[in-house]
Coordinates of C-alpha atoms and ligand atoms in Angstrom, one line a residue:
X22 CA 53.4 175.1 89.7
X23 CA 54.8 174.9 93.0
X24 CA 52.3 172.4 94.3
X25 CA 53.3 170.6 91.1
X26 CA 57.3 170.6 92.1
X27 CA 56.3 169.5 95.9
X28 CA 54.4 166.6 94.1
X29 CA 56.9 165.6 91.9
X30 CA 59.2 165.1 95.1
X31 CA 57.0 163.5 96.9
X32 CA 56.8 161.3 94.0
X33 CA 60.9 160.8 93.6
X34 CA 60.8 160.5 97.1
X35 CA 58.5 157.8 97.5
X36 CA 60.1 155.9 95.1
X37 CA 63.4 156.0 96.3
X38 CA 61.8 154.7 99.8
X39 CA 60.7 151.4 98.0
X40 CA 63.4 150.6 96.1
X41 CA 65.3 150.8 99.1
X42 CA 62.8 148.6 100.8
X43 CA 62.9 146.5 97.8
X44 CA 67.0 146.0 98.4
X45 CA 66.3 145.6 101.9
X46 CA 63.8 142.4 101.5
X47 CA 66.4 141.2 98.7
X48 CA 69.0 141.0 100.8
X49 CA 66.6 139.8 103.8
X50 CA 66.5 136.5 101.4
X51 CA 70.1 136.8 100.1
X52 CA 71.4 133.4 98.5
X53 CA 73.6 132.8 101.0
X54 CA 70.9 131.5 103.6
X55 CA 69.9 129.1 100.8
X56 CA 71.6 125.6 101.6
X57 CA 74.4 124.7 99.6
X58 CA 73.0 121.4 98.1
X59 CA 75.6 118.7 96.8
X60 CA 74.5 115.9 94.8
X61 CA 76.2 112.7 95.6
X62 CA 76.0 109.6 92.5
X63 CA 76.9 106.2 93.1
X64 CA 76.2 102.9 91.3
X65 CA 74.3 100.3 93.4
X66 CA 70.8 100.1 94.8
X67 CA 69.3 101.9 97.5
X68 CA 69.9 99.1 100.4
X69 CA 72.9 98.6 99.5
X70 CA 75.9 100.0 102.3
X71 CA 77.2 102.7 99.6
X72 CA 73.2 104.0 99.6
X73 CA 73.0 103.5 103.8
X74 CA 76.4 105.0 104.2
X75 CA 75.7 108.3 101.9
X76 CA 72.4 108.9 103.4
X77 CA 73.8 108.6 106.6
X78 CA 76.8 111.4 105.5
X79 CA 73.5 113.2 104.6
X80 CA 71.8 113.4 107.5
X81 CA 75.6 114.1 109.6
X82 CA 76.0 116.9 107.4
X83 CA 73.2 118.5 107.7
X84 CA 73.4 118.2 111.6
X85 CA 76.8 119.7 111.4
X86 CA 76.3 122.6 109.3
X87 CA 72.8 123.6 111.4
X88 CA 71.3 122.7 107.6
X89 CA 73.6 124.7 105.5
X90 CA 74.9 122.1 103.6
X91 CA 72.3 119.0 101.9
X92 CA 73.4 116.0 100.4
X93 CA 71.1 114.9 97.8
X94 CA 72.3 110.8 96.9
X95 CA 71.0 109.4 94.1
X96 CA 71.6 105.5 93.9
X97 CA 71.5 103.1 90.8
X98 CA 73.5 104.7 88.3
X99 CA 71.1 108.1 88.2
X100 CA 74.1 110.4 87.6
X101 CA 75.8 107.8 85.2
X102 CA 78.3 104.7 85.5
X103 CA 81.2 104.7 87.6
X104 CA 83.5 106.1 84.4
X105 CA 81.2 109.0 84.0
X106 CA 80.9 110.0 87.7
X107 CA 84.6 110.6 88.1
X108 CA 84.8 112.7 84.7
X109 CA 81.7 114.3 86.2
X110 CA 83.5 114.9 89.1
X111 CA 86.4 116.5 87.0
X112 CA 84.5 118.4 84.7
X113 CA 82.2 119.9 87.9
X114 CA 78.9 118.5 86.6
X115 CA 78.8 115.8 89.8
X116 CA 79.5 117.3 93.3
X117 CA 80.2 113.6 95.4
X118 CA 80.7 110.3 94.7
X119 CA 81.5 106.2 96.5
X120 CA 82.8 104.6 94.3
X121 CA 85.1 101.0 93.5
X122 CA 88.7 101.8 93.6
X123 CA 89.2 99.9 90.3
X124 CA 88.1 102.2 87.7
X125 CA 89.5 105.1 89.4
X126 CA 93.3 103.3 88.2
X127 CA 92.7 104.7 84.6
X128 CA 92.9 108.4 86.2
X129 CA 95.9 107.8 88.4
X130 CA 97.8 104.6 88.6
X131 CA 98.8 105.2 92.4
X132 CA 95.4 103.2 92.4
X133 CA 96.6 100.3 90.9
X134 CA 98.6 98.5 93.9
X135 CA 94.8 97.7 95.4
X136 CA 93.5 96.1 92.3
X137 CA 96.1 93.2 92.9
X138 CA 94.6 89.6 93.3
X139 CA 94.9 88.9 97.3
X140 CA 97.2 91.8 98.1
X141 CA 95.2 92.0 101.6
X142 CA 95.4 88.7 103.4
X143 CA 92.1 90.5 105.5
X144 CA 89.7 93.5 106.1
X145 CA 91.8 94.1 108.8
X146 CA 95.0 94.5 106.7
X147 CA 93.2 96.9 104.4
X148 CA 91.9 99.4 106.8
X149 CA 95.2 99.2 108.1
X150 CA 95.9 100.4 104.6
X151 CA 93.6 102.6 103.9
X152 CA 93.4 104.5 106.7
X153 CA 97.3 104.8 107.3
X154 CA 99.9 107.1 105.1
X155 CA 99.5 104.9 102.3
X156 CA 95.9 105.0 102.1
X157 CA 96.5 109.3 102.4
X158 CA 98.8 109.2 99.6
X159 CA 97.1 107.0 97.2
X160 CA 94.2 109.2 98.3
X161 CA 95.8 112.8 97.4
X162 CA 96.8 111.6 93.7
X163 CA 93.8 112.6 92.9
X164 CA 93.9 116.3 93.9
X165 CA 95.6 117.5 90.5
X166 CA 93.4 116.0 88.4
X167 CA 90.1 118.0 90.5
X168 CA 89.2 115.6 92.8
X169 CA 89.2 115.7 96.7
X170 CA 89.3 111.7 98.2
X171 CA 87.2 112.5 101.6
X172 CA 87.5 109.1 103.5
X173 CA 87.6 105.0 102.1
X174 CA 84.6 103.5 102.5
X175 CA 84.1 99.5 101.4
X176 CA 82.8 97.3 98.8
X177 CA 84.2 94.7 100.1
X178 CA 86.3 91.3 98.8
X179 CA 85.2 90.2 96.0
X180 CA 83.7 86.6 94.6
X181 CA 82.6 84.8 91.5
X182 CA 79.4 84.3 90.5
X183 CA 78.2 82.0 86.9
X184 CA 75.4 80.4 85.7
X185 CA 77.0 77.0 84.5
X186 CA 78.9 75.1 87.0
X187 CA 80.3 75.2 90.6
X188 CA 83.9 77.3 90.2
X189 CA 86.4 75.5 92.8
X190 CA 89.8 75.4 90.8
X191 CA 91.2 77.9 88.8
X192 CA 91.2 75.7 86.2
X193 CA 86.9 75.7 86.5
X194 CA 87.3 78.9 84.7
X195 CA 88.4 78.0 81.6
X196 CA 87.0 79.7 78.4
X197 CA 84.4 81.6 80.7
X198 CA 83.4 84.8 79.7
X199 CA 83.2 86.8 82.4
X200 CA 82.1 90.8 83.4
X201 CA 85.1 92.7 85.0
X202 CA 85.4 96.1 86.0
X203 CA 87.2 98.6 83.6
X204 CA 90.3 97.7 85.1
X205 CA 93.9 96.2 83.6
X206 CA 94.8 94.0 86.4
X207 CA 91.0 92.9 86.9
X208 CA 91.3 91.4 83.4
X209 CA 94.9 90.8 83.1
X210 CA 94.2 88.4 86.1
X211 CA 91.4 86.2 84.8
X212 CA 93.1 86.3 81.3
X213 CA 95.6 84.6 83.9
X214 CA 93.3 81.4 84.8
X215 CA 92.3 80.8 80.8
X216 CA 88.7 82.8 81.2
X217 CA 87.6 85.3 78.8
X218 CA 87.3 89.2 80.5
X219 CA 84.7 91.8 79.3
X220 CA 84.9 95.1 80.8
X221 CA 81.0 96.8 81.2
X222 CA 79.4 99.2 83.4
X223 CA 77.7 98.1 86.6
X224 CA 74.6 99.1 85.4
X225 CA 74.2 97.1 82.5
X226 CA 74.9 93.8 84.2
X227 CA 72.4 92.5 84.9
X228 CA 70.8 92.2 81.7
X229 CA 74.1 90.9 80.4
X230 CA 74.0 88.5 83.0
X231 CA 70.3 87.0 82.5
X232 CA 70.7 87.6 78.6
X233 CA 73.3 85.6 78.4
X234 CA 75.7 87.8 77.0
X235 CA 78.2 87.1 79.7
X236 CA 78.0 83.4 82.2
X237 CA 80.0 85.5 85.1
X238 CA 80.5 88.4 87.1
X239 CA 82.6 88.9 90.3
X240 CA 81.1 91.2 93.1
X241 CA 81.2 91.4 96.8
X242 CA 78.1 89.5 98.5
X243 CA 76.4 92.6 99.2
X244 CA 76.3 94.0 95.7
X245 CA 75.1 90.1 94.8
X246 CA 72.1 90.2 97.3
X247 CA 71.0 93.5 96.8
X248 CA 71.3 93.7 93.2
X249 CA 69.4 90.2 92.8
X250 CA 72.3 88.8 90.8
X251 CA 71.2 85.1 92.5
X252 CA 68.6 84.8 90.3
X253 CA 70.3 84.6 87.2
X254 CA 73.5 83.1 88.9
X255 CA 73.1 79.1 90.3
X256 CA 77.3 79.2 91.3
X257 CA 78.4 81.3 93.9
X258 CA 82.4 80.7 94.8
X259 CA 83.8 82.5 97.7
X260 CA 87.4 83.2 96.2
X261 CA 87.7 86.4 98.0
X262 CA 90.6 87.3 95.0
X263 CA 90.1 91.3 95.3
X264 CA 89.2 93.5 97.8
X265 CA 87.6 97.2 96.3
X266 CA 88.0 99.6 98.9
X267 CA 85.2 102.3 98.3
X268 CA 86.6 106.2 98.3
X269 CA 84.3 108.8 99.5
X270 CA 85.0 111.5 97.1
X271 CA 84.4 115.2 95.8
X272 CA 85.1 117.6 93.0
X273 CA 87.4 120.3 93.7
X274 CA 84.9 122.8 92.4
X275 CA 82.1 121.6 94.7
X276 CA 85.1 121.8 97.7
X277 CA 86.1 124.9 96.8
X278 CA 82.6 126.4 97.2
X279 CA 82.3 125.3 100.6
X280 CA 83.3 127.3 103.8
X281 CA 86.1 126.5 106.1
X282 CA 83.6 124.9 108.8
X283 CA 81.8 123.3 106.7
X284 CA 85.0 121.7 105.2
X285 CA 85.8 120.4 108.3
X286 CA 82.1 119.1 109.1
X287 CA 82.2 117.1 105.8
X288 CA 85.2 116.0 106.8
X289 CA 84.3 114.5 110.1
X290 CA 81.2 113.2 108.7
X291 CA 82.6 110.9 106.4
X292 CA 84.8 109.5 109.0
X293 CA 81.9 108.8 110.9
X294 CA 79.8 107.7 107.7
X295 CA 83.2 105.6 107.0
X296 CA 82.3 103.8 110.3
X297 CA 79.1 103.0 109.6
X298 CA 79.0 102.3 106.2
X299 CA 81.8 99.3 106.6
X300 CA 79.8 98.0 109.9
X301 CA 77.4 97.4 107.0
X302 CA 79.2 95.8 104.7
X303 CA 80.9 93.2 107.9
X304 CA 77.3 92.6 108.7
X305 CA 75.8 92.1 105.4
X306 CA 79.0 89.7 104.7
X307 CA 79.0 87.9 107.4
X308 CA 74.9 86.8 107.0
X309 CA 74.5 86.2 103.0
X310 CA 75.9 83.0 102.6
X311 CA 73.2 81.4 104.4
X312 CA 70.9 83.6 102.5
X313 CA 72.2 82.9 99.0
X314 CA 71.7 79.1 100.3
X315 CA 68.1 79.4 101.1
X316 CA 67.7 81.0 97.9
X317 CA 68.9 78.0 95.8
X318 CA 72.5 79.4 95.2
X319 CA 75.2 76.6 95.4
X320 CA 78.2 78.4 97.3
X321 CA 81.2 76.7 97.2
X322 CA 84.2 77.3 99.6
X323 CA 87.2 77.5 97.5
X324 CA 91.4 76.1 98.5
X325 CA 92.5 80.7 98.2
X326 CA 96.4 79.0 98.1
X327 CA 95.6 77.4 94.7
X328 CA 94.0 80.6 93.5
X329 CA 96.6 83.1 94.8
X330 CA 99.2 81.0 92.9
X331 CA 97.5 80.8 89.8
X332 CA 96.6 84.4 89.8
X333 CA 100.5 85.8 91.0
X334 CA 102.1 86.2 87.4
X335 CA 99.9 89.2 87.6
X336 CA 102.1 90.5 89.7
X337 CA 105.0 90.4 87.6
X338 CA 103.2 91.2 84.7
X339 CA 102.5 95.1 86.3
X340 CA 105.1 95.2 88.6
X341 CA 106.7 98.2 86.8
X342 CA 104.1 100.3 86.6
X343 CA 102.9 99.6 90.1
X344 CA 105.9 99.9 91.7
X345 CA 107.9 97.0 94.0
X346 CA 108.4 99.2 96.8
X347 CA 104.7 100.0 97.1
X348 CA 103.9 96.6 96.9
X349 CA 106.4 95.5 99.1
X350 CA 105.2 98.3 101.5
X351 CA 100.8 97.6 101.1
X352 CA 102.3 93.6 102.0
X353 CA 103.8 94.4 105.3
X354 CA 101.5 96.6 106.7
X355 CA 100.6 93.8 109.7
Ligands
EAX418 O1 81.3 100.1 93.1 O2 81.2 97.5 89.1 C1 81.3 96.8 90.1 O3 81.3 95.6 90.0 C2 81.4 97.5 91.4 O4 81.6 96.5 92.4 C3 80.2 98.4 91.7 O5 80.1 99.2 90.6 C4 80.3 99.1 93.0

């Protein structure tokens, strides 16, 4: 009987030992040293400067945090069009994003003073922009409705492309259906010019373009190259009429999540990703034309002054709902 009690003991005992144990290992592998992993969604192909620039934040982060915290990118549209990545960015479903300023106007309309046709006379004025109070305040609009703007990257200015004949007045445009981003001013300006604006998804162009469905798109020469636009576009016309800044951006709920330090780290890498990402854009600007040549492409140089004329009843057109003084304010900026 005794020997029985001692036995039972022993047993309890025992037991008690190695679920302790078992605690102990658990919390040897707690979750914690598990890498936080944020997945980052933008629209354009993998060599393209968004794809360069976020794999670059990737590998910064990482250094930063001693590996804490990954950045998983996933190019091309993976985690949806530009539309759905800021509502997934709202809803908590995507953690990061790059993205064209454009469509981010339909979620705050601070937004809107960039989308103006040649509001900066030069990259130079836009960073100036961007990277000044103005930039910071357009930036923070975005905070109440769950999103954290990180740094502004760059698209880039943007320029026509069609398959029918070479653009070089305004006028050339008439009764040409062309792909804009979802964006009022965007459209409201080639109304402007007598062309015929459809708003679609990035991802879908493309097709639209070689099926016909539209004859024109405008991007920045790097989006053209890398996303092989040339070979279902003959006319390339370098109107430069919009410059899309690119903000770096990420849900609140991901932010939220993340340490103090590691705040800060994500924070200093995407100024130095900022950096980077833009020396790629200059770079990839600056040699395409000749590229797009040898190609076939015919790339005409365009008279801007006719083009900011005929585009500048936009201006009127939204000035209420931009604001004067903003505009006044984004034009001075020297
Ligand atoms: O943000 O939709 C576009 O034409 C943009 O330039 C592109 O999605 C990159």
């Amino acid at each position: 009987m005794k020997k029985n009690i001692y036995l039972y003991l022993l047993i309890i005992v025992f037991a008690m030992t190695a679920m302790v144990g078992c605690g102990g290992t658990q919390q040897a592998a707690k979750p914690a040293d598990k890498p936080i992993v944020l997945k980052l969604g933008h629209s354009t192909p993998p060599t393209h400067p968004y794809n360069l620039g976020a794999e670059q934040l990737a590998k910064l982060v990482d250094q930063k945090t001693n590996g804490k915290v990954k950045i998983q990118v996933f190019h091309s549209s993976q985690l949806g069009s530009e539309r759905e990545l800021i509502e997934g960015l709202q809803m908590g479903t995507v953690d990061m994003t790059v993205i064209s300023t454009a469509p981010l106007s339909g979620f705050s309309s601070k937004f809107l003073v960039l989308d103006l046709p040649f509001i900066f006379t030069s990259t130079e004025h836009a960073y100036k922009v961007l990277d000044g109070p103005i930039g910071t305040e357009i930036l923070s609009s975005l905070n109440e409705k769950g999103i954290i703007g990180l740094a502004f990257w760059e698209n880039g200015f943007r320029n026509i492309t069609n398959s029918k004949l070479p653009i070089l007045h305004p006028a050339d445009m008439k009764g040409m259906k062309i792909r804009t981003m979802e964006n009022p001013i965007h459209m409201a300006s080639f109304s402007q010019i007598g062309s015929d604006p459809t708003p679609m998804a990035f991802g879908e162009l493309f097709t639209a373009l070689q099926q016909k469905t539209v004859d024109s798109q405008e991007n920045p020469l790097p989006i053209i190259w890398t996303s092989n636009f040339h070979e279902v576009q003959k006319y390339l016309s370098m109107t430069g009429h919009f410059y899309a800044a690119a903000p770096l951006l990420i849900s609140k709920t991901a932010w939220d999540k993340l340490p103090a330090d590691a705040q800060a780290a994500l924070k200093e890498a995407a100024t130095e990703a900022k950096k980077f990402e833009r020396d790629q854009i200059q770079k990839m600007d600056k040699e395409l034309v000749a590229k797009f040549k040898e190609k076939g492409v015919q790339v005409s140089e365009v008279d801007k002054k006719e083009w900011v004329e005929a585009m500048l009843p936009v201006y009127k057109q939204f000035e209420s709902k931009i604001g004067t003084d903003i505009i006044t304010k984004v034009q001075n900026v020297k």
